[in-house]
Amino acid sequence: LQSITIRRPDDWHVHFRQGEMLANMVPLTSRHFKRARVMPNTDPPILTGAQALIYHGEIMAVAPAGFETKMTIKVVPETTPAIVREAFGLGIDAGKLYPDGVTTLSANGVRDFKALSPVFAEMEKLGMVLCLHGEDPGEDVFCLDREERFLKTLQWILDKFQGLKVVMEHLSTAEAVYVVEHFPTKNLAATVTPHHLENTLNDVIDGGLRPHHYCKPIAKRPEDRDRLIRAVTRLGQTKFFLGTDSAPHYRESKECDCGAAGVFTAPLALPLLAQIFEENGALGQLEAFTSVNGANFYGLPLNEETITLVREPWTVPDEYSGVVPLRAGKEIRWQVASDLG
Amino acid sequence: LQSITIRRPDDWHVHFRQGEMLANMVPLTSRHFKRARVMPNTDPPILTGAQALIYHGEIMAVAPAGFETKMTIKVVPETTPAIVREAFGLGIDAGKLYPDGVTTLSANGVRDFKALSPVFAEMEKLGMVLCLHGEDPGEDVFCLDREERFLKTLQWILDKFQGLKVVMEHLSTAEAVYVVEHFPTKNLAATVTPHHLENTLNDVIDGGLRPHHYCKPIAKRPEDRDRLIRAVTRLGQTKFFLGTDSAPHYRESKECDCGAAGVFTAPLALPLLAQIFEENGALGQLEAFTSVNGANFYGLPLNEETITLVREPWTVPDEYSGVVPLRAGKEIRWQVASDLG
C-alpha cells in the first residue's frame, strides 16, 4: 500500500492558545483537519458563550477559508444552568470540565462534582456534550492512578444523567478503555491522542527527563498503550475518535524548573497515526478513528472532502515557531500528499 | 528536643564530579560529613586503582584537613581480577557496578553479569565490597519496575558468591527493602538517600515536570517511600545506612530537552534527615543510619567526633554554584549548629 485516501479528518480536542501562538497554530491544524474542537483553557478562560464567540472570531481571523471550529466553554464551579443555556443558544455545543489543578491552566477547577448537578442536568436537557479531563485531582492520589480513580466520578455522572453525552478525553489507561468499551449506551465516547498511542512513561522519564513528551494524563505502562492501540484499531469500533490534544508551549515553558504539561502534535498527528495503524495492520480502520466516529458522536455530517496520505518518509522539524513537536528530528514513514515539497 | 548531638556522619555514596564542580562540591560535603565514598562515574571513568589514587589527590587538593574519602573503581565489562587485585592493593576497598545505561554516565555498563564471575570471585576473596546500582537495564523493562526486576540478578550474585559483601545503593522500592531486611547474613546492606525518603513520583511529574527532583532510580509510590522510612527508622536496624547519592548537575543540564538524572542534597541532607526522622518519632535512630551502620558494614572505626543539630528553621538556597538543590527555597526545621550564622 503506497497511499491511502480517507475522508478529511477532524481534531476533536486541540489547544490553539492566544495571540501570536494562536496565529501560528491554527494553520498547522487547518492544513490537515477540516474541523477542530477548541479547548477553552485560555488565560483568562472561555467561560461563556459570548467569550467563545469572541475567541471563535480570533481563530477565524487567522484561519484559511473552509476551516471550521466547534467551540467549548469551560465548566467551572461558578458555571450555572443559565450560562449553559445561553452558550447553547449561541451555538456552543460542548462544555469542557477540568478537575482542579490536573493540567495546564486548570487552577480553580472542579472538586465538587455533585454541586454541578444543575449544570449537568441542563446540558443533558439541551443535548450539550460534556467533555471531561478524567483525572481525580485529590492531593493524596498517586499520579499514575488519577485516571482510574476518576472512573467512579464518571460512573456517578453517567448514572445520574442518563441522557447526557460524555466524552472522556485523552484516554491513557487500560481501565478507562474497558469502561468506555463496555458502556451500554452510545452516550459515552472517548478521544485518544497520537502521543498516548506512541509513548509510555519510559519516554518521559527513563532515558533522561523529556519535557517535550510530558503531558497530562501522563503516559502510562506499555500494557496501557497497547490496550489503547487495540481499542482504536479494532474493526468496527465506534466509541473512540481522534482528539490530538495538541498542546503547544514555547520551549522555555517546557525546558525549565517546572515544565508545563502538553505535547505538540498538530502537523504530524495524521502521518504518525498512519504509521501506527499500519504497524498494527489496521490502516483500513484509520478513517473511522480520524474522520467518522467523532462526527457521528457529535451528530454532525461526515466531511465530503478527502485527504491522501502517501508512504514517503520525512523528518519532523526540530521546532514550529518556537514549539518543539513530538518526534522532533525523527522520521515518520507517511505524510500528507499535499505536504510533499 | 531542641538539639541533638550525634557521631559525625559519613556519606557512603556521593558524586563529586571533576574540575570546578569538584572544587565547589567537596567543601559542601566535608562541612557535615567525616568520610565519603566517592563514585567513579566521572568522564572518563575511574577504572583502576591508579586512576582512583589520582582522583583522590584531586579531591584532597580541595578538601579541608580531616576529611577522608573512600575511593571506588567502576566495575565494567572489561574489568579483570588483576585490575581488582591491583586496586585493592592500593587501598581501594569497593567497586561500583552500573548496569548499562541506567543513569548518568553509565553507557557501556554491564549487561552480562555472569561474564563478570571471575571479578566477583576475586572481590569476594579479597574482601572488596561490591556496590550495585540495582536496576535491570533491559530495553523492554518499564521504568518503575527496573529495581524490582534487578532483584533476581542480586539473588544470583549473593547465591553464587556467598562471601561477597554487597551494597544495594539508593533503594527505592518496598520489594528491595524486603529483600535486604530478610537476607540471612550480614553480607548484604543498602544505602538510602534523603530524596527517596522525601519524594514520590508525584514530586517529579505531577505538579509540572521537575528536573531537580529527577534521579535514578526514579522516586516511586508513596507506599514505597513510606516503606523506606520504616526501614531506616526502625529501632535496632543495622542494614540500612546513609548514602546521599548527592549528584550535582549544572542547571543547564537539568532544564533542557533531555534532563540529566541526579538530585543534589549534600548541604541539606543532614537537616532534612533530622526533620524526617523527627516527623516519624525516630530522632533517636538517626545516628545509627547516618554514623554507625555504614562504618560497621565496611569494617571501619566509628567516628569519634560529633556534630550537633539544632531545631532552628532555615531556607535552602536557590542554588549552590550553579546547582539547584533539593527543596530549593523551602524551609527545613533543623540545621547543623556550626552552620548557624
XYZ file of C-alpha atoms in Angstrom:
682
model
C 0.000 0.000 0.000
C 1.651 3.226 -1.112
C -1.108 5.722 -0.459
C -4.481 5.952 1.195
C -7.272 8.429 0.696
C -9.726 8.999 3.513
C -12.398 11.481 4.442
C -10.761 14.658 5.657
C -10.185 14.248 9.436
C -11.423 16.302 12.350
C -9.489 17.023 15.544
C -11.921 16.787 18.447
C -9.516 18.170 21.053
C -6.989 20.884 20.333
C -5.381 23.848 22.107
C -4.795 26.921 19.978
C -3.801 29.296 22.824
C -3.921 33.039 22.108
C -2.216 35.897 20.303
C 0.908 35.081 18.321
C 0.761 31.421 19.330
C -2.806 31.190 18.042
C -1.812 32.751 14.743
C 0.967 30.190 14.342
C -1.060 27.196 15.470
C -4.360 27.462 13.601
C -2.784 26.995 10.139
C -0.876 23.930 11.366
C -4.178 22.298 12.297
C -6.226 23.549 9.338
C -3.635 22.154 6.929
C -4.828 18.612 7.661
C -8.084 18.921 9.569
C -11.469 20.118 8.396
C -12.869 20.784 11.855
C -11.419 21.245 15.306
C -12.951 21.331 18.749
C -11.090 24.145 20.503
C -10.321 23.879 24.195
C -11.313 26.803 26.424
C -8.405 26.802 28.917
C -7.022 30.074 27.702
C -5.893 32.778 30.113
C -8.406 34.109 31.053
C -10.565 31.061 30.291
C -13.598 30.905 27.982
C -16.468 30.738 30.466
C -19.484 31.944 28.466
C -20.978 31.688 25.028
C -20.126 35.311 24.310
C -16.481 34.719 25.182
C -16.482 31.622 22.971
C -17.795 33.698 20.068
C -15.086 36.311 20.539
C -12.464 33.548 20.656
C -14.018 31.988 17.568
C -13.607 35.289 15.767
C -9.919 35.442 16.718
C -9.427 31.954 15.287
C -11.323 32.700 12.081
C -9.190 35.809 11.562
C -6.107 33.621 11.097
C -7.743 30.517 9.590
C -7.922 29.703 5.881
C -11.297 29.536 4.197
C -13.130 26.293 4.777
C -11.753 25.532 8.218
C -14.412 25.100 10.888
C -14.243 25.172 14.649
C -16.519 23.777 17.297
C -16.166 25.956 20.371
C -16.397 24.913 24.012
C -16.969 26.711 27.255
C -15.089 25.762 30.383
C -17.320 24.248 33.058
C -16.129 25.619 36.391
C -17.612 25.696 39.902
C -19.245 29.045 39.049
C -20.959 27.772 35.888
C -24.775 27.975 36.086
C -27.607 26.438 34.057
C -28.283 29.927 32.684
C -24.711 30.235 31.399
C -25.006 26.839 29.744
C -28.375 27.706 28.201
C -27.118 30.982 26.829
C -23.996 29.355 25.378
C -26.015 26.623 23.731
C -28.285 29.260 22.242
C -25.187 30.845 20.715
C -24.225 27.568 19.075
C -21.748 26.238 21.627
C -22.365 22.503 21.683
C -19.935 21.311 24.377
C -18.534 22.197 27.764
C -15.106 21.097 28.956
C -14.564 20.247 32.582
C -11.151 20.181 34.229
C -10.814 18.813 37.736
C -8.928 21.282 39.881
C -5.233 21.582 39.152
C -4.764 18.499 36.995
C -3.152 20.187 33.994
C -2.156 23.439 32.276
C -4.348 26.352 33.347
C -6.717 24.177 35.353
C -6.391 26.061 38.647
C -9.769 26.835 40.263
C -11.173 23.776 38.506
C -13.839 21.438 39.784
C -13.569 19.424 43.004
C -17.232 19.082 43.926
C -18.908 17.328 41.002
C -22.230 16.907 42.788
C -22.529 20.651 43.211
C -22.601 20.900 39.419
C -25.696 18.664 39.151
C -27.961 21.521 37.936
C -25.427 22.314 35.209
C -25.162 18.687 34.100
C -28.965 18.412 34.124
C -29.245 21.466 31.893
C -26.604 20.143 29.484
C -28.475 16.822 29.365
C -31.728 18.610 28.601
C -30.170 20.752 25.869
C -28.123 17.974 24.292
C -24.857 19.745 25.075
C -21.863 17.414 25.317
C -19.742 17.191 28.471
C -16.042 16.786 27.673
C -14.084 15.510 30.662
C -10.457 15.688 31.607
C -10.829 12.470 33.574
C -8.339 12.617 36.414
C -9.001 12.588 40.151
C -7.432 15.796 41.495
C -7.033 14.531 45.072
C -3.765 15.649 46.623
C -3.119 12.171 48.006
C -3.731 10.399 44.688
C -0.682 8.860 43.028
C -0.124 10.392 39.600
C -0.443 7.131 37.682
C -3.741 6.338 39.423
C -5.556 9.625 38.713
C -7.426 8.429 35.623
C -8.503 5.094 37.091
C -9.567 6.833 40.284
C -11.706 9.241 38.240
C -13.789 6.403 36.820
C -16.069 6.334 39.847
C -16.866 10.017 39.258
C -17.548 9.220 35.612
C -19.850 6.398 36.645
C -21.701 8.731 39.004
C -22.246 11.281 36.211
C -23.420 8.647 33.735
C -25.782 7.058 36.271
C -27.278 10.330 37.385
C -27.647 11.966 33.965
C -28.528 9.103 31.678
C -29.257 11.328 28.703
C -26.032 13.327 28.959
C -23.468 12.774 26.230
C -19.965 12.481 27.676
C -16.526 12.368 26.092
C -13.663 11.071 28.198
C -10.762 12.980 26.712
C -7.237 11.696 26.004
C -7.560 8.205 27.479
C -4.362 6.819 28.957
C -5.173 3.595 30.809
C -6.455 0.115 30.036
C -9.046 0.525 32.809
C -10.599 3.573 31.167
C -10.633 1.846 27.768
C -12.506 -1.045 29.337
C -15.144 1.248 30.826
C -15.724 3.067 27.528
C -15.852 -0.153 25.504
C -18.348 -1.773 27.836
C -20.638 1.158 28.467
C -24.079 0.032 27.294
C -25.297 3.184 25.510
C -23.955 5.499 22.851
C -23.750 8.387 25.283
C -20.149 7.705 26.255
C -17.222 8.029 23.871
C -13.549 8.846 24.213
C -10.798 10.669 22.405
C -7.317 9.232 22.095
C -4.183 11.211 21.236
C -1.354 10.170 18.922
C 1.158 10.559 21.745
C -0.707 8.179 24.035
C -0.587 5.635 21.201
C 3.160 6.238 20.843
C 4.735 6.873 24.225
C 4.896 5.218 27.623
C 6.202 6.703 30.848
C 9.630 5.412 29.797
C 9.645 8.029 27.030
C 9.146 10.752 29.633
C 11.459 9.732 32.472
C 13.608 6.745 31.580
C 16.218 7.969 29.105
C 16.721 11.411 30.605
C 13.848 13.707 31.554
C 11.950 14.651 28.391
C 9.790 17.766 28.808
C 8.512 17.625 25.231
C 6.991 14.207 25.982
C 5.389 15.475 29.166
C 1.602 15.731 29.203
C -1.439 15.123 31.357
C -2.651 12.490 31.739
C 0.911 11.241 31.874
C 1.770 8.346 29.527
C 1.471 5.050 31.385
C 2.693 1.458 31.042
C 3.301 -0.385 27.761
C 0.230 -2.512 28.555
C -1.873 0.655 28.688
C -0.517 1.975 25.416
C -1.060 -1.382 23.738
C -4.631 -1.516 25.045
C -5.291 1.933 23.569
C -3.904 0.787 20.226
C -6.169 -2.257 20.253
C -9.175 -0.088 21.086
C -8.709 2.430 18.274
C -7.671 -0.086 15.611
C -10.418 -2.638 16.225
C -12.569 -3.251 13.143
C -15.961 -1.659 13.570
C -15.188 0.297 16.710
C -17.327 3.410 17.048
C -16.553 4.747 20.507
C -13.041 6.099 20.053
C -12.038 9.024 17.895
C -9.130 11.349 17.392
C -8.572 14.284 19.677
C -4.916 15.174 19.320
C -4.770 17.283 22.480
C -2.055 19.076 20.549
C -0.951 21.480 23.272
C 1.785 23.892 22.261
C 4.096 25.511 24.790
C 7.111 27.593 23.905
C 10.373 25.757 24.513
C 11.176 27.979 27.519
C 7.988 26.870 29.301
C 8.986 23.226 28.901
C 12.748 23.324 29.464
C 12.702 24.940 32.898
C 12.484 24.019 36.575
C 8.732 23.332 36.422
C 7.860 22.254 32.905
C 4.347 22.752 31.515
C 2.238 19.740 30.504
C 1.335 19.317 26.852
C 2.632 17.576 23.742
C 2.508 19.375 20.411
C 1.449 17.136 17.523
C -0.773 19.078 15.111
C 1.443 18.873 11.986
C 2.460 15.241 12.461
C -0.614 13.682 14.052
C -2.012 12.210 10.830
C 1.273 10.877 9.424
C 2.130 9.333 12.795
C -1.315 7.757 13.084
C -0.932 6.241 9.620
C 2.368 4.750 10.725
C 0.915 3.368 13.969
C -2.176 1.955 12.264
C -0.001 0.398 9.557
C 2.315 -1.182 12.133
C -0.765 -2.741 13.690
C -2.206 -3.951 10.400
C -5.119 -1.555 10.685
C -4.739 1.116 8.001
C -8.268 0.255 6.934
C -9.566 1.382 10.312
C -7.780 4.754 10.296
C -10.660 6.672 8.718
C -13.197 5.587 11.329
C -10.914 6.914 14.041
C -9.895 10.181 12.383
C -12.908 11.118 10.283
C -16.087 9.235 11.143
C -16.676 8.287 14.768
C -16.280 11.784 16.159
C -18.679 13.412 13.733
C -21.202 10.641 14.343
C -20.953 11.047 18.097
C -21.433 14.798 17.865
C -24.294 14.353 15.372
C -22.508 16.230 12.617
C -22.281 15.418 8.909
C -19.245 13.497 7.696
C -16.741 15.524 5.731
C -17.109 15.053 1.986
C -13.601 16.318 1.215
C -10.791 13.770 1.311
C -7.127 13.753 2.175
C -4.436 11.491 0.751
C -1.535 10.077 2.745
C 1.476 8.674 0.908
C 4.226 6.390 2.147
C 7.084 8.834 1.746
C 9.404 9.327 4.725
C 10.004 12.793 6.114
C 11.785 14.184 9.134
C 9.797 16.093 11.718
C 11.247 19.612 12.137
C 13.016 20.495 15.374
C 10.636 23.373 16.012
C 7.487 25.039 14.743
C 7.540 28.746 15.697
C 9.339 28.109 18.977
C 7.384 24.968 19.842
C 9.108 21.568 19.871
C 6.899 18.854 18.364
C 6.637 15.180 19.230
C 9.298 13.173 17.357
C 11.328 16.309 16.613
C 14.154 15.386 14.268
C 12.852 11.851 13.814
C 11.489 10.215 10.719
C 7.855 9.298 10.036
C 7.123 6.976 7.131
C 3.872 8.587 5.970
C 2.981 12.098 5.027
C 0.033 14.039 3.748
C 0.220 14.253 -0.047
C -0.340 17.998 -0.137
C 2.714 18.486 2.134
C 5.067 16.880 -0.404
C 7.654 19.507 -1.285
C 14.000 18.270 71.946
C 15.802 21.385 70.727
C 19.124 19.884 69.710
C 20.759 16.529 69.186
C 24.417 15.597 69.132
C 25.472 12.506 67.224
C 28.657 10.923 65.944
C 29.813 12.808 62.895
C 28.119 11.197 59.858
C 29.601 9.567 56.791
C 28.162 9.720 53.294
C 28.544 6.302 51.718
C 27.516 7.378 48.208
C 28.390 10.744 46.712
C 29.251 12.229 43.313
C 31.887 14.956 43.348
C 32.367 15.211 39.556
C 35.527 16.931 38.284
C 37.244 20.270 37.836
C 35.410 23.348 39.019
C 32.367 21.318 40.060
C 34.584 19.106 42.237
C 36.151 22.154 43.865
C 32.711 23.511 44.701
C 31.208 20.214 45.839
C 33.829 18.710 48.156
C 33.554 21.500 50.777
C 29.754 21.162 50.789
C 30.117 17.510 51.781
C 33.072 17.898 54.140
C 31.210 20.591 56.105
C 28.939 17.917 57.622
C 30.487 14.551 56.816
C 33.675 13.000 58.121
C 34.018 10.428 55.349
C 32.592 9.996 51.890
C 32.561 7.108 49.458
C 33.186 8.744 46.091
C 31.509 7.373 42.976
C 33.715 6.614 39.955
C 31.357 7.616 37.114
C 33.440 10.559 36.062
C 34.213 11.259 32.415
C 36.398 9.366 31.664
C 35.501 6.901 34.441
C 37.734 5.661 37.269
C 38.570 2.120 36.140
C 41.767 1.273 38.023
C 43.407 1.736 41.383
C 45.905 4.169 39.902
C 43.132 6.320 38.449
C 41.363 6.250 41.813
C 44.517 7.492 43.527
C 44.851 10.361 41.065
C 41.195 11.257 41.621
C 41.743 11.011 45.372
C 44.558 13.515 45.045
C 42.312 15.938 43.167
C 39.739 15.689 45.954
C 42.287 16.124 48.734
C 43.614 19.239 47.000
C 40.301 20.992 47.618
C 39.256 19.291 50.878
C 39.772 20.711 54.358
C 42.053 18.902 56.785
C 40.427 15.926 58.450
C 38.089 14.964 55.618
C 38.519 11.407 54.410
C 37.437 9.661 51.230
C 36.891 6.038 50.402
C 37.514 5.594 46.722
C 35.835 3.187 44.316
C 36.625 1.793 40.923
C 33.960 1.303 38.310
C 33.296 -2.352 37.519
C 32.748 -2.586 33.767
C 32.656 -5.475 31.273
C 36.432 -5.010 30.744
C 37.300 -5.234 34.455
C 39.581 -8.199 35.288
C 40.570 -9.946 38.506
C 44.051 -8.446 38.063
C 42.608 -4.915 37.939
C 40.628 -5.622 41.086
C 43.649 -7.104 42.869
C 45.844 -4.179 41.977
C 43.208 -1.659 43.097
C 42.719 -3.446 46.400
C 46.461 -3.422 46.916
C 46.359 0.356 46.524
C 43.719 0.658 49.240
C 40.575 0.766 47.115
C 38.019 -1.192 49.124
C 34.966 -1.129 46.829
C 33.891 -1.422 43.225
C 30.764 0.205 41.847
C 28.774 -1.546 39.152
C 26.316 0.244 36.871
C 24.067 -1.792 34.609
C 24.295 -0.452 31.086
C 22.627 2.887 30.509
C 20.605 3.133 33.701
C 21.839 6.547 34.852
C 24.260 9.443 34.342
C 27.461 8.329 32.604
C 26.567 4.653 32.723
C 26.911 3.972 28.995
C 28.980 0.867 28.239
C 27.913 -0.531 31.583
C 27.257 -4.142 32.467
C 24.638 -6.329 30.780
C 26.212 -9.762 31.220
C 26.615 -10.265 34.954
C 27.691 -13.900 34.657
C 30.630 -12.890 32.500
C 31.931 -10.939 35.498
C 32.046 -14.051 37.709
C 35.877 -14.096 37.891
C 35.823 -10.452 39.016
C 33.169 -11.081 41.676
C 35.127 -14.150 42.864
C 38.268 -12.060 43.219
C 36.418 -9.317 45.124
C 34.949 -11.973 47.410
C 38.397 -13.414 48.073
C 39.940 -10.009 48.778
C 37.076 -8.706 50.878
C 36.349 -5.886 48.438
C 32.796 -4.605 48.567
C 30.524 -4.644 45.502
C 28.314 -1.546 45.317
C 25.373 -2.027 42.974
C 23.167 0.367 41.094
C 20.364 -2.163 41.219
C 18.263 -1.618 38.111
C 17.560 -4.006 35.248
C 18.776 -2.233 32.091
C 16.564 -4.211 29.690
C 15.116 -2.036 26.959
C 11.688 -3.581 27.394
C 11.600 -3.058 31.153
C 9.147 -0.451 32.429
C 10.970 2.295 34.307
C 9.167 1.749 37.605
C 9.945 -1.982 37.516
C 13.705 -1.763 36.953
C 14.710 -2.120 40.615
C 12.341 -4.971 41.380
C 13.390 -6.737 38.192
C 17.044 -6.439 39.264
C 16.424 -8.415 42.442
C 16.831 -11.732 40.635
C 20.294 -10.632 39.496
C 21.087 -9.623 43.061
C 19.931 -13.012 44.280
C 22.125 -14.744 41.713
C 25.188 -12.772 42.859
C 24.514 -13.435 46.537
C 23.922 -17.164 45.944
C 26.992 -17.613 43.797
C 29.421 -15.540 45.883
C 28.367 -16.167 49.432
C 31.335 -14.385 50.941
C 30.973 -11.247 48.823
C 29.841 -8.113 50.605
C 27.228 -6.249 48.587
C 25.608 -2.836 48.972
C 22.392 -2.186 47.103
C 22.623 1.548 46.542
C 19.832 4.129 46.783
C 16.890 1.790 47.428
C 13.590 2.982 46.005
C 11.048 0.175 46.358
C 9.289 -1.765 49.091
C 10.309 -5.003 47.347
C 14.024 -4.198 47.584
C 13.647 -3.174 51.242
C 12.041 -6.534 51.938
C 14.899 -8.440 50.314
C 17.549 -6.523 52.249
C 15.719 -6.845 55.574
C 15.229 -10.576 55.176
C 18.640 -11.539 53.841
C 20.051 -14.034 56.338
C 23.667 -12.871 56.556
C 25.449 -9.594 57.172
C 26.885 -9.542 53.664
C 24.026 -7.515 52.211
C 23.289 -3.931 53.169
C 21.720 -0.940 51.447
C 22.077 2.790 51.233
C 19.061 5.084 51.247
C 19.060 8.706 50.058
C 17.283 11.653 51.678
C 15.369 12.331 48.471
C 13.941 8.817 48.312
C 12.706 9.357 51.886
C 11.137 12.666 50.829
C 9.788 12.411 47.287
C 7.474 10.198 45.298
C 6.967 10.165 41.551
C 4.314 12.837 42.104
C 7.105 15.255 43.046
C 8.765 14.605 39.683
C 5.869 14.572 37.220
C 2.579 15.533 38.848
C 2.735 19.265 39.518
C 4.695 20.232 36.430
C 7.825 18.426 35.308
C 10.525 18.908 37.950
C 14.042 18.233 36.644
C 15.673 18.986 40.001
C 13.681 16.115 41.531
C 14.668 13.750 38.741
C 17.013 10.905 39.655
C 17.667 7.246 39.041
C 16.227 5.092 40.385
C 13.188 7.297 39.913
C 11.129 8.025 43.044
C 8.231 5.583 43.276
C 4.853 5.312 45.007
C 4.003 6.729 48.451
C 3.880 3.143 49.730
C 7.487 2.653 48.631
C 8.654 5.869 50.257
C 6.836 5.002 53.472
C 8.381 1.528 53.471
C 11.847 3.096 53.132
C 11.116 5.404 56.048
C 10.039 2.456 58.193
C 13.202 0.555 57.268
C 15.669 3.310 58.164
C 13.884 4.476 61.318
C 13.300 1.061 62.890
C 14.915 0.715 66.311
C 17.952 -1.517 66.124
C 18.140 -1.739 62.344
C 21.678 -2.368 61.109
C 21.296 -2.986 57.383
C 20.470 0.483 56.087
C 22.770 3.477 56.102
C 23.050 6.876 54.533
C 24.367 7.293 51.018
C 23.060 10.638 49.841
C 23.736 9.968 46.158
C 24.122 13.748 46.067
C 24.580 14.151 42.320
C 25.189 17.715 41.158
C 24.401 18.847 37.635
C 24.535 22.433 36.452
C 21.096 23.944 35.990
C 21.500 23.894 32.183
C 21.965 20.120 32.186
C 18.696 19.672 34.052
C 16.470 22.342 32.496
C 16.784 21.203 28.879
C 15.177 18.828 26.402
C 16.825 15.735 27.916
C 17.468 16.411 31.575
C 20.251 14.586 33.460
C 19.404 12.302 36.376
C 20.602 13.277 39.847
C 19.380 15.162 42.899
C 21.775 17.445 44.751
C 21.450 17.219 48.531
C 24.900 17.475 50.157
C 24.344 20.679 52.179
C 20.839 19.829 53.335
C 20.934 16.045 53.694
C 21.506 16.022 57.453
C 18.989 18.753 58.346
C 16.359 17.111 56.148
C 17.029 13.700 57.660
C 16.618 15.147 61.154
C 13.269 16.566 60.087
C 12.116 13.278 58.522
C 13.259 11.193 61.486
C 11.589 13.623 63.887
C 8.324 13.508 61.941
C 8.438 9.753 62.315
C 9.249 9.811 66.024
C 12.669 8.357 65.382
C 15.284 11.031 66.134
C 16.925 8.521 68.435
C 17.582 6.249 65.465
C 19.176 8.932 63.280
C 22.744 8.254 64.400
C 22.617 4.553 63.521
C 21.579 5.463 59.995
C 23.984 8.356 59.426
C 27.018 7.459 61.509
C 27.124 3.831 62.650
C 25.708 1.188 60.324
C 27.815 2.128 57.323
C 31.117 2.136 59.160
C 30.242 -1.189 60.758
C 29.358 -2.734 57.411
C 32.607 -1.543 55.841
C 34.597 -2.673 58.915
C 35.789 0.818 59.720
C 36.067 2.558 63.107
C 33.199 4.760 64.201
C 33.884 8.485 64.093
C 34.775 9.910 67.499
C 33.966 13.490 66.507
C 30.388 14.641 66.935
C 28.037 17.026 65.211
C 25.140 18.938 66.745
C 21.844 19.637 65.022
C 19.545 22.334 66.376
C 15.871 22.947 65.739
C 16.246 26.293 64.040
C 14.477 26.775 60.703
C 16.421 27.891 57.634
C 15.637 28.270 53.972
C 17.529 26.175 51.463
C 19.309 28.452 48.943
C 18.059 28.533 45.359
C 21.460 27.477 44.064
C 24.902 26.338 45.130
C 27.476 27.333 42.471
C 25.029 26.834 39.607
C 23.483 23.666 41.034
C 19.852 23.677 42.235
C 19.445 21.664 45.447
C 16.520 19.607 46.667
C 13.982 21.829 48.467
C 15.451 24.980 46.930
C 13.773 27.995 48.513
C 11.926 25.861 51.034
C 12.296 25.716 54.762
C 13.841 22.902 56.794
C 13.287 22.898 60.545
C 16.703 21.601 61.592
C 20.200 22.744 60.876
C 23.742 21.873 61.765
C 24.866 24.015 64.710
C 28.113 25.070 63.046
C 26.098 26.475 60.094
C 24.233 28.950 62.318
C 25.009 32.428 61.050
